[in-house]
Amino acid sequence: MEQELLLWVRGTGLQIAAAVFVFGMVYRMLHLLMLGRKMSLAAPRGSEWSGGLRTMWKRSFVSTKLSARGNFTVIAGFIFHIGFFITLFFLSQHIELFRAVLSLHWPAMPRGVIDISAVLAIGAMVALLVHRFVDPVKRLLSDYQDYLTWALSFLPLLTGFMLLREIGFEYITLLTLHIASVELLLVVAPFTKLAHMFSTFISRWYNGAVNGFKGINI
Amino acid sequence: MKEHETLEQRLQEQGISRRSFLKFCAAMATMMALPPSSASAIAATLAKVKRPSVIWLSFQECTGCTESLTRSHSPTLESMIFDMVSLDYHHTLQAASGFAAEQAREDAMKEFHGQYLLLVDGSIPIKDGGVYSTIAGRTNLDMLLEAAQGAAAIVAVGSCAAFGGLPNAQPNPTGAVAVSDLIKNKPIINISGCPPIPAVITGVLAHYLTFGALPALDDQGRPKAFYGETIHDRCYRRPFYDQGKFAKTFDDEGARNGWCLYELGCKGPTTHNACATTKWNGGTSFPIESGHGCIGCSEPKFWDAGSFYAPLPAPTADVSSAAKAAAVIGAVAAVAVGAIDRGKKTQAQQSREKLTVDDLKGE
Ligand code: SF4
Ligand code: SF4
């Protein structure tokens, strides 16, 4: 049974998840772009492109001009995203997957770096969740999707870390759970806030371009 | 047919010393993870038991399992199996052939009804009434169902008998199944592997004879003492796995340094077997020591789990094509829905009624 389940998540399950993910993302991003913006008839005071690109670049770094609450969210958010990114793209086992699917590969990072990144990412996520509960404003702003997307992003990290260390369950069980949790994430991502993994740079460009057009230099 | 002699008598006849018998019992105790002190108890019991009648049926198989047992150099643990039991029917090994052989099987089945051990290697084809494999004009299916009736217990030797094995691999043209798919009312023990480790078969028989019952089994019906851990759990290359040091090809620097074979397709992490501890060829080594990854031969469906050389993270189905097709469908859908949206927008703009001064004056 265990082997059959593993076989399913490595085969049919992954095919379905990848297809839904790619379909959903292509559909949502193209649809978003096709909505377009109303043409502004005003005379431009600056360049849309340089404003857009500048914002895309600048928002990729921590800004220190924030309140204490904001600082916590931003810094924990950055730690999570960077940790997640490193474990996803630089663990040798993941590179093997990309090699098999995309025929692309690159050097892996040492296991120590991966371990630290994963622990930081997990820690940051837990801290962010606690903060979401404790902070009255954040709690009020949160809806079910925030908790759902948190859980969907947290599970692959947690099961992946347990798998690397073989904590709690057998390797095969953890491997199956890990792959299944990623598939769940892939299937749901395009239709929730998680679609920001692609839309975030588009929307940053939009914001920057609007400001650039008006000649606002931020 | 006369009563079977005891193992002690048999060993004396064969000129096997008591010393090597005790060594054998000690090895069995260790393999089954019993305390060393139990070796003498095993020896005492084993020496006195009557050698049970064994009927060995070979169905849809390659004889590799029998080869695995008989290719060992005597006197070894493995060869002891033939001293522990009275092998009344085994169509590869017995001297009799044709009608005489089948007669021997029927005699043993009648004489030791309810007591004999049934060993099976090979899967059983059941499609089209089981015509794809027959012995003396009878289908394997028929023969198994009959022989199972009088068996005290059934030992499925090898992955084919235990899980269906190679004949059961996609697309399974003969409808091959495992013994446990057909027999539900007898204790069955699966000794999987392609082939299984000979010492494991001997160990299970020794356990059965000593304790009069089958050993503790895992959820796949395999003896826990031998299949309780994965190859990866006990692999001597494990420190390299934990450090992320992998051989990338079979002849690179990593391979020469003995690094982990995970990226070369090793299935050790998901495979339960005793290779890493019991080893092969009289305890000489096991495949990973020769530089080849584990292919997962003791697990169900291992033939269908993708290439033996594809690493565990690699998908077992064509994910890229599915994703490409999905991208095209997604793009078409987005363009179509986008066009409809635009149409609606223009329509709304056109059908908007303009407010005139007269409208305002109206009230
Ligand atoms: S060679 Fe195979 S069994 Fe050994 S540590 Fe590497 S993956 Fe595990
Ligand atoms: S190392 Fe793996 S593939 Fe090789 S015999 Fe053992 S279980 Fe089978």
XYZ file of C-alpha atoms and ligand atoms in Angstrom:
597
model
C 0.000 0.000 0.000
C 2.770 2.392 1.010
C 4.628 1.710 -2.229
C 1.453 2.139 -4.278
C 0.752 5.485 -2.612
C 4.300 6.668 -3.223
C 4.045 5.523 -6.816
C 0.828 7.478 -7.235
C 2.174 10.726 -5.821
C 5.357 10.364 -7.905
C 3.312 9.625 -11.049
C -0.327 10.409 -11.683
C -0.618 12.673 -8.651
C 2.285 14.813 -9.770
C 0.975 14.954 -13.327
C -2.398 16.212 -12.112
C -0.873 18.714 -9.691
C 1.580 20.087 -12.258
C -1.144 20.365 -14.901
C -3.557 22.187 -12.580
C -0.787 24.492 -11.372
C 0.432 25.425 -14.842
C -3.088 25.766 -16.224
C -4.203 27.919 -13.297
C -1.154 30.149 -13.280
C -1.066 30.723 -17.032
C -4.784 31.430 -17.028
C -4.702 33.813 -14.085
C -1.614 35.748 -15.134
C -2.674 36.141 -18.761
C -6.168 37.080 -17.724
C -4.752 39.636 -15.310
C -2.575 41.157 -18.018
C -5.440 41.233 -20.479
C -7.587 43.262 -18.097
C -5.157 46.073 -18.804
C -5.419 49.623 -17.541
C -7.408 52.506 -18.862
C -5.309 54.700 -21.073
C -4.305 57.846 -19.267
C -4.849 60.909 -21.413
C -2.665 63.115 -19.232
C 0.792 64.113 -20.403
C 3.406 61.772 -18.835
C 5.766 63.358 -16.330
C 8.175 60.498 -16.267
C 8.841 57.059 -17.631
C 6.528 54.177 -16.793
C 9.249 51.599 -17.427
C 11.967 53.020 -15.224
C 9.433 53.669 -12.429
C 8.095 50.107 -12.738
C 11.491 48.456 -12.767
C 12.746 50.621 -9.901
C 9.838 49.563 -7.669
C 10.270 45.903 -8.611
C 13.894 46.147 -7.519
C 13.468 48.297 -4.419
C 10.680 46.258 -2.878
C 12.909 43.200 -2.964
C 14.833 44.603 0.020
C 13.858 45.270 3.596
C 12.874 48.848 4.149
C 13.717 50.157 7.602
C 11.297 53.052 7.441
C 8.513 51.082 9.123
C 6.806 50.900 12.479
C 7.865 48.169 14.925
C 4.893 46.021 13.988
C 5.578 46.489 10.330
C 9.257 45.731 10.819
C 8.500 42.403 12.427
C 6.177 41.327 9.641
C 8.551 42.453 6.931
C 11.689 40.934 8.444
C 10.032 37.623 9.364
C 8.447 37.604 5.919
C 11.813 38.072 4.247
C 13.435 35.355 6.352
C 10.665 32.945 5.464
C 10.787 33.721 1.754
C 14.569 33.503 1.501
C 14.716 30.298 3.568
C 11.956 28.769 1.490
C 13.647 29.813 -1.742
C 17.013 28.339 -0.725
C 15.569 24.994 0.389
C 13.354 24.768 -2.668
C 16.025 25.524 -5.244
C 19.285 24.452 -3.666
C 18.652 21.146 -1.919
C 20.252 18.472 -4.102
C 17.152 16.244 -3.966
C 15.052 19.111 -5.383
C 17.594 19.817 -8.103
C 17.226 16.155 -9.124
C 13.507 16.775 -9.543
C 14.086 19.897 -11.658
C 16.648 18.003 -13.705
C 14.116 15.251 -14.385
C 11.243 17.605 -15.237
C 12.936 20.634 -16.826
C 16.238 19.084 -17.940
C 17.954 21.945 -16.111
C 20.317 21.634 -13.210
C 22.664 23.727 -11.128
C 25.001 23.146 -8.174
C 23.453 22.305 -4.807
C 24.201 24.155 -1.575
C 25.825 22.320 1.324
C 23.457 20.486 3.644
C 24.345 22.764 6.558
C 23.115 25.841 4.677
C 19.915 24.042 3.707
C 19.304 22.942 7.291
C 19.723 26.479 8.611
C 17.486 27.928 5.881
C 14.770 25.392 6.547
C 14.858 25.965 10.308
C 14.763 29.750 9.808
C 11.875 29.489 7.377
C 9.906 27.221 9.714
C 10.651 29.480 12.697
C 9.633 32.606 10.790
C 6.365 31.015 9.710
C 5.495 29.975 13.248
C 6.363 33.470 14.526
C 4.200 35.042 11.833
C 1.269 32.827 12.714
C 1.571 33.638 16.402
C 1.785 37.325 15.534
C -1.326 36.992 13.428
C -3.195 35.619 16.441
C -1.769 38.035 18.977
C -1.925 41.270 17.022
C -5.536 42.546 17.137
C -5.340 44.392 13.832
C -3.831 41.469 11.962
C -6.310 39.088 13.517
C -9.188 41.231 12.365
C -7.775 41.450 8.857
C -7.228 37.688 8.514
C -9.736 35.450 6.847
C -9.799 31.709 6.237
C -7.573 32.044 3.170
C -4.740 33.430 5.236
C -4.763 30.374 7.468
C -5.261 27.991 4.566
C -2.336 29.385 2.594
C -0.203 29.409 5.735
C -0.910 25.730 6.324
C -0.346 24.819 2.673
C 3.052 26.526 2.627
C 4.045 25.240 6.053
C 3.340 21.535 5.455
C 5.901 20.999 2.668
C 8.543 22.728 4.784
C 7.745 20.712 7.866
C 7.438 17.326 6.150
C 10.561 18.088 4.118
C 12.581 18.871 7.200
C 11.285 15.746 8.955
C 12.183 13.718 5.871
C 15.762 14.964 5.755
C 16.225 14.042 9.409
C 13.862 11.025 9.335
C 11.927 12.347 12.315
C 8.778 10.646 13.575
C 7.910 8.356 10.682
C 9.566 6.068 8.159
C 11.297 7.557 5.147
C 8.695 6.252 2.730
C 5.803 7.693 4.749
C 7.491 11.064 5.071
C 8.446 11.122 1.396
C 4.860 10.367 0.383
C 3.496 13.015 2.763
C 6.048 15.558 1.572
C 5.258 15.068 -2.113
C 1.522 15.007 -1.403
C 1.734 18.269 0.564
C 3.567 19.937 -2.317
C 0.938 18.677 -4.748
C -1.794 20.147 -2.584
C 0.053 23.452 -2.611
C 0.430 23.330 -6.397
C -3.236 22.607 -6.958
C -4.503 25.357 -4.672
C -1.856 28.036 -5.321
C -3.165 29.540 -8.595
C -6.618 30.140 -7.138
C -5.635 31.746 -3.845
C -3.368 34.487 -2.521
C -0.493 32.136 -3.229
C -0.756 33.210 -6.872
C 1.375 36.132 -5.676
C 4.390 33.932 -6.413
C 3.939 35.139 -9.986
C 1.727 38.194 -9.747
C 3.830 39.981 -7.167
C 6.372 41.279 -9.667
C 3.677 42.236 -12.139
C 1.814 44.250 -9.517
C 5.021 45.869 -8.287
C 5.700 46.958 -11.823
C 2.188 48.333 -12.117
C 2.521 50.354 -8.930
C 5.908 51.679 -9.973
C 4.722 52.432 -13.490
C 1.750 54.464 -12.247
C 4.037 56.506 -10.037
C 6.642 56.834 -12.756
C 4.026 58.148 -15.168
C 3.086 60.816 -12.654
C 6.714 61.674 -12.101
C 6.740 60.425 -8.513
C 10.122 59.049 -7.697
C 9.780 56.399 -4.964
C 5.859 -43.094 3.436
C 7.733 -43.435 6.698
C 7.850 -40.885 9.522
C 10.411 -38.186 8.911
C 13.587 -38.390 10.934
C 14.731 -35.604 13.281
C 17.191 -32.961 12.211
C 19.803 -34.386 14.552
C 19.639 -37.796 12.899
C 19.744 -36.179 9.521
C 22.811 -34.108 10.338
C 24.578 -37.179 11.671
C 23.804 -38.991 8.440
C 25.216 -36.074 6.479
C 28.357 -35.953 8.601
C 27.674 -32.385 9.791
C 29.318 -31.789 13.150
C 27.441 -30.644 16.236
C 29.812 -27.707 16.359
C 28.708 -26.358 12.980
C 25.090 -26.992 13.917
C 25.529 -24.862 17.042
C 27.212 -22.180 14.987
C 24.230 -22.254 12.678
C 21.825 -21.855 15.611
C 23.829 -18.941 17.002
C 23.758 -17.257 13.604
C 19.999 -17.800 13.372
C 19.495 -16.291 16.825
C 21.506 -13.230 15.845
C 19.671 -12.817 12.552
C 16.318 -13.015 14.250
C 17.468 -10.507 16.839
C 17.056 -12.998 19.686
C 19.364 -12.897 22.711
C 22.581 -14.939 22.188
C 21.600 -17.218 25.067
C 18.649 -18.484 23.033
C 21.021 -20.245 20.621
C 21.309 -23.345 22.802
C 17.525 -23.454 23.296
C 17.087 -23.225 19.526
C 19.633 -26.014 19.069
C 17.902 -28.258 21.614
C 14.462 -27.778 20.062
C 15.609 -27.883 16.474
C 17.549 -31.109 16.987
C 14.506 -32.915 18.335
C 11.785 -31.773 15.917
C 10.642 -34.004 13.137
C 11.620 -32.589 9.795
C 8.381 -31.329 8.277
C 7.218 -32.258 4.846
C 7.670 -29.430 2.383
C 5.958 -29.105 -0.949
C 7.543 -26.482 -3.131
C 5.497 -25.228 -6.060
C 7.130 -23.151 -8.763
C 4.757 -21.096 -10.856
C 5.343 -18.116 -13.128
C 8.977 -17.532 -12.160
C 12.539 -17.479 -13.453
C 14.009 -20.057 -11.023
C 16.180 -17.279 -9.641
C 14.841 -17.901 -6.149
C 15.808 -21.572 -6.265
C 19.145 -20.588 -7.793
C 19.720 -18.157 -4.971
C 19.276 -20.994 -2.482
C 21.253 -23.665 -4.261
C 24.156 -21.625 -5.567
C 25.500 -21.141 -2.080
C 28.593 -23.151 -1.279
C 28.080 -25.841 1.292
C 28.133 -26.203 4.110
C 26.495 -22.844 4.695
C 23.529 -21.543 6.588
C 21.590 -21.555 3.371
C 22.161 -25.198 2.591
C 20.868 -26.120 6.036
C 17.380 -25.545 4.753
C 17.538 -28.825 2.889
C 18.520 -30.607 6.078
C 15.810 -28.995 8.154
C 12.954 -30.095 5.958
C 11.933 -33.074 3.924
C 11.539 -31.663 0.467
C 8.904 -33.958 -0.984
C 8.223 -32.048 -4.171
C 10.265 -29.432 -5.994
C 10.164 -29.858 -9.713
C 13.551 -28.259 -10.329
C 15.423 -30.161 -7.658
C 13.738 -33.549 -7.391
C 15.101 -36.558 -9.195
C 11.697 -37.881 -10.171
C 9.980 -36.447 -13.194
C 6.724 -36.694 -15.071
C 3.964 -38.770 -13.492
C 6.243 -39.989 -10.710
C 6.915 -36.429 -9.627
C 3.251 -35.483 -9.568
C 2.549 -38.716 -7.696
C 5.102 -37.720 -5.032
C 3.307 -34.412 -4.562
C -0.080 -36.049 -4.229
C 1.244 -38.666 -1.796
C 2.836 -36.029 0.413
C -0.327 -33.932 0.341
C -2.428 -36.879 1.441
C -0.035 -38.259 4.011
C 0.768 -34.960 5.734
C -2.553 -33.237 5.209
C -2.831 -30.249 7.513
C 0.843 -30.448 8.478
C 2.982 -29.793 5.451
C 4.568 -26.480 4.655
C 3.794 -25.112 1.239
C 6.545 -23.066 -0.336
C 5.648 -21.157 -3.464
C 7.855 -19.241 -5.840
C 6.487 -17.391 -8.842
C 3.236 -15.541 -9.365
C -0.048 -17.097 -10.426
C -1.639 -15.999 -13.720
C -5.409 -15.911 -13.398
C -6.460 -14.286 -16.664
C -8.388 -16.516 -19.072
C -8.774 -19.215 -16.446
C -5.076 -19.316 -15.685
C -4.045 -20.934 -18.985
C -0.794 -18.971 -19.216
C 1.122 -21.305 -16.927
C 0.424 -24.976 -16.460
C 2.234 -27.980 -14.966
C 1.326 -31.499 -16.077
C -1.695 -30.035 -17.816
C -3.035 -28.262 -14.732
C -3.100 -24.538 -14.234
C -0.997 -22.985 -11.473
C -4.181 -21.531 -10.054
C -5.788 -24.935 -9.729
C -2.680 -26.511 -8.246
C -2.208 -23.734 -5.677
C -5.825 -23.808 -4.518
C -5.631 -27.580 -4.054
C -2.253 -27.631 -2.324
C -3.168 -24.729 -0.032
C -6.087 -26.729 1.415
C -3.903 -29.103 3.388
C -1.042 -26.737 4.183
C -0.231 -25.758 7.762
C 1.272 -22.531 6.478
C 2.393 -21.050 3.184
C 5.731 -19.400 2.541
C 5.734 -17.135 -0.513
C 9.357 -17.152 -1.604
C 10.463 -14.196 -3.711
C 8.726 -11.019 -4.841
C 6.676 -12.814 -7.533
C 4.927 -15.115 -5.079
C 4.785 -12.406 -2.406
C 3.612 -9.423 -4.498
C 3.218 -10.537 -8.110
C 6.715 -9.424 -9.115
C 7.809 -9.083 -12.730
C 4.846 -10.937 -14.302
C 2.536 -8.531 -12.446
C 4.319 -5.426 -13.823
C 2.373 -3.174 -16.189
C 0.564 -4.162 -18.370
C 0.409 -7.590 -16.674
C -0.705 -9.558 -19.737
C -1.320 -12.815 -17.872
C -3.229 -11.304 -14.937
C -0.484 -12.426 -12.545
C -1.239 -12.153 -8.824
C 0.448 -12.971 -5.522
C -0.337 -15.982 -3.327
C -1.984 -13.723 -0.749
C -4.397 -12.419 -3.389
C -5.834 -15.911 -3.748
C -5.462 -17.623 -0.382
C -7.134 -15.953 2.544
C -7.625 -18.732 5.090
C -4.046 -19.856 5.741
C -1.117 -18.174 7.462
C 1.095 -16.754 4.732
C 4.573 -15.409 5.170
C 6.122 -13.321 2.431
C 9.849 -13.611 1.931
C 10.213 -10.991 -0.749
C 13.248 -10.128 -2.807
C 14.275 -10.744 -6.369
C 15.722 -13.112 -5.309
C 15.283 -13.197 -1.543
C 18.310 -13.611 0.696
C 18.756 -17.384 1.169
C 19.639 -17.036 4.846
C 16.307 -15.313 5.414
C 14.394 -18.347 4.096
C 16.464 -20.593 6.361
C 15.929 -18.227 9.286
C 12.172 -18.240 8.860
C 12.073 -22.032 8.667
C 14.294 -22.316 11.732
C 11.923 -20.001 13.560
C 8.908 -21.991 12.471
C 10.454 -25.253 13.590
C 11.732 -23.907 16.892
C 8.655 -22.028 17.986
C 5.987 -23.899 16.047
C 4.606 -20.644 14.704
C 5.404 -18.047 12.104
C 7.518 -15.087 13.259
C 6.074 -11.589 13.729
C 5.172 -10.067 10.372
C 5.038 -6.508 9.077
C 2.047 -5.038 7.235
C 3.274 -6.656 4.013
C 3.360 -10.096 5.618
C 7.166 -10.111 5.818
C 9.091 -11.274 8.902
C 9.894 -8.165 10.898
C 13.234 -9.552 12.037
C 14.532 -9.269 8.472
C 12.368 -6.602 6.893
C 11.955 -4.297 9.877
C 14.504 -1.786 8.665
C 15.313 -0.200 5.353
C 18.528 -0.686 3.415
C 19.131 3.042 3.963
C 18.750 2.649 7.764
C 21.707 0.287 7.878
C 23.698 1.417 4.847
C 27.371 2.105 5.476
C 27.168 5.007 2.958
C 24.546 6.714 5.087
C 26.911 9.361 6.553
C 27.468 10.637 3.008
C 23.746 10.871 2.414
C 23.378 12.902 5.597
C 26.192 15.212 4.509
C 24.715 15.614 1.034
C 27.695 13.955 -0.695
C 26.467 12.089 -3.749
C 28.147 10.232 -6.599
C 26.892 11.799 -9.844
C 28.040 9.060 -12.208
C 29.272 5.524 -11.694
C 32.878 6.477 -12.305
C 33.327 9.979 -10.935
C 35.349 11.059 -7.961
C 32.327 10.679 -5.643
C 31.789 7.099 -6.789
C 35.464 6.334 -6.155
C 35.216 7.881 -2.710
C 32.258 5.652 -1.899
C 29.710 8.456 -1.618
C 25.970 7.893 -1.458
C 24.296 6.469 -4.589
C 20.969 8.284 -4.138
C 21.303 10.378 -7.291
C 22.203 7.269 -9.295
C 18.820 5.804 -8.449
C 19.345 4.048 -5.108
C 15.969 2.992 -3.668
C 17.467 1.989 -0.322
C 15.496 4.653 1.583
C 12.155 3.077 0.642
C 13.209 -0.582 0.630
C 12.859 -2.984 3.536
C 15.300 -5.865 3.434
C 18.217 -7.328 5.335
C 20.885 -6.956 2.624
C 22.888 -4.325 4.504
C 23.210 -6.550 7.585
C 22.830 -10.188 6.477
C 24.524 -9.562 3.134
C 24.865 -11.889 0.173
C 27.131 -14.746 -0.919
C 27.768 -16.097 2.521
C 28.016 -12.662 4.111
C 30.502 -11.309 1.568
C 28.841 -8.034 0.594
C 25.656 -6.480 -0.757
C 24.999 -4.549 -3.970
C 25.728 -1.081 -2.588
C 29.177 -2.270 -1.566
C 29.791 -3.077 -5.233
C 28.891 0.477 -6.187
C 25.344 -0.131 -7.431
C 22.266 1.386 -5.830
C 19.470 -0.719 -4.373
C 16.725 -1.323 -6.950
C 14.043 -1.948 -4.321
C 13.533 -5.606 -5.228
C 11.805 -6.615 -1.979
C 8.976 -4.090 -2.294
C 5.655 -4.433 -4.127
C 5.469 -2.858 -7.595
C 9.196 -2.209 -7.812
C 9.164 -2.919 -11.526
C 6.631 -0.151 -12.079
C 8.424 2.490 -10.007
C 10.335 4.021 -12.932
C 13.914 3.426 -14.040
C 16.292 1.735 -11.632
C 18.674 4.596 -12.400
C 16.221 7.458 -11.866
C 16.592 9.041 -8.422
C 13.689 8.883 -5.964
C 12.644 12.534 -6.479
C 12.213 11.993 -10.238
C 8.582 11.598 -11.310
C 7.502 8.183 -12.546
C 5.197 9.667 -15.198
C 5.642 12.262 -17.945
C 5.050 15.490 -16.032
C 6.542 17.854 -18.637
C 4.056 16.944 -21.372
C 1.128 17.244 -18.987
C 2.368 20.695 -17.925
C 2.879 21.843 -21.528
C -0.625 20.780 -22.521
C -2.017 22.540 -19.446
C -0.140 25.742 -20.359
C -1.688 25.770 -23.823
C -5.191 25.156 -22.466
C -4.656 27.857 -19.820
C -3.538 30.390 -22.421
C -6.477 29.626 -24.708
C -8.906 29.890 -21.800
C -7.416 33.211 -20.675
C -7.625 34.693 -24.180
C -11.183 33.472 -24.642
C -12.383 34.761 -21.278
C -10.447 37.999 -21.833
C -12.184 38.505 -25.165
C -15.581 37.925 -23.584
C -14.720 40.437 -20.834
C -13.737 43.023 -23.402
C -16.883 42.409 -25.362
C -18.971 42.960 -22.249
C -17.079 46.147 -21.450
C -17.608 47.623 -24.890
C -21.232 46.608 -24.850
C -21.736 48.251 -21.481
C -20.052 51.411 -22.744
C -22.183 51.528 -25.879
C -25.501 50.844 -24.206
C -24.922 53.461 -21.548
C -27.676 56.070 -21.752
C -26.397 59.570 -21.642
C -27.905 61.942 -19.111
C -29.285 64.995 -20.835
C -30.234 68.391 -19.536
C -33.843 67.479 -20.186
C -33.557 64.534 -17.845
C -32.460 66.849 -15.084
C -35.166 69.299 -15.837
C -37.817 66.599 -15.830
C -38.608 66.644 -12.103
S 23.548 4.422 -1.041
Fe 21.319 4.207 -0.975
S 20.849 3.149 0.921
Fe 22.963 3.884 1.070
S 22.789 5.886 2.062
Fe 22.739 6.278 -0.108
S 20.542 6.299 -0.605
Fe 20.755 5.319 1.393
S 20.083 -4.115 -2.126
Fe 17.940 -3.695 -2.662
S 17.715 -4.394 -4.775
Fe 19.594 -5.323 -3.980
S 18.949 -7.304 -3.270
Fe 18.843 -5.901 -1.516
S 16.716 -5.134 -1.524
Fe 17.077 -6.101 -3.499
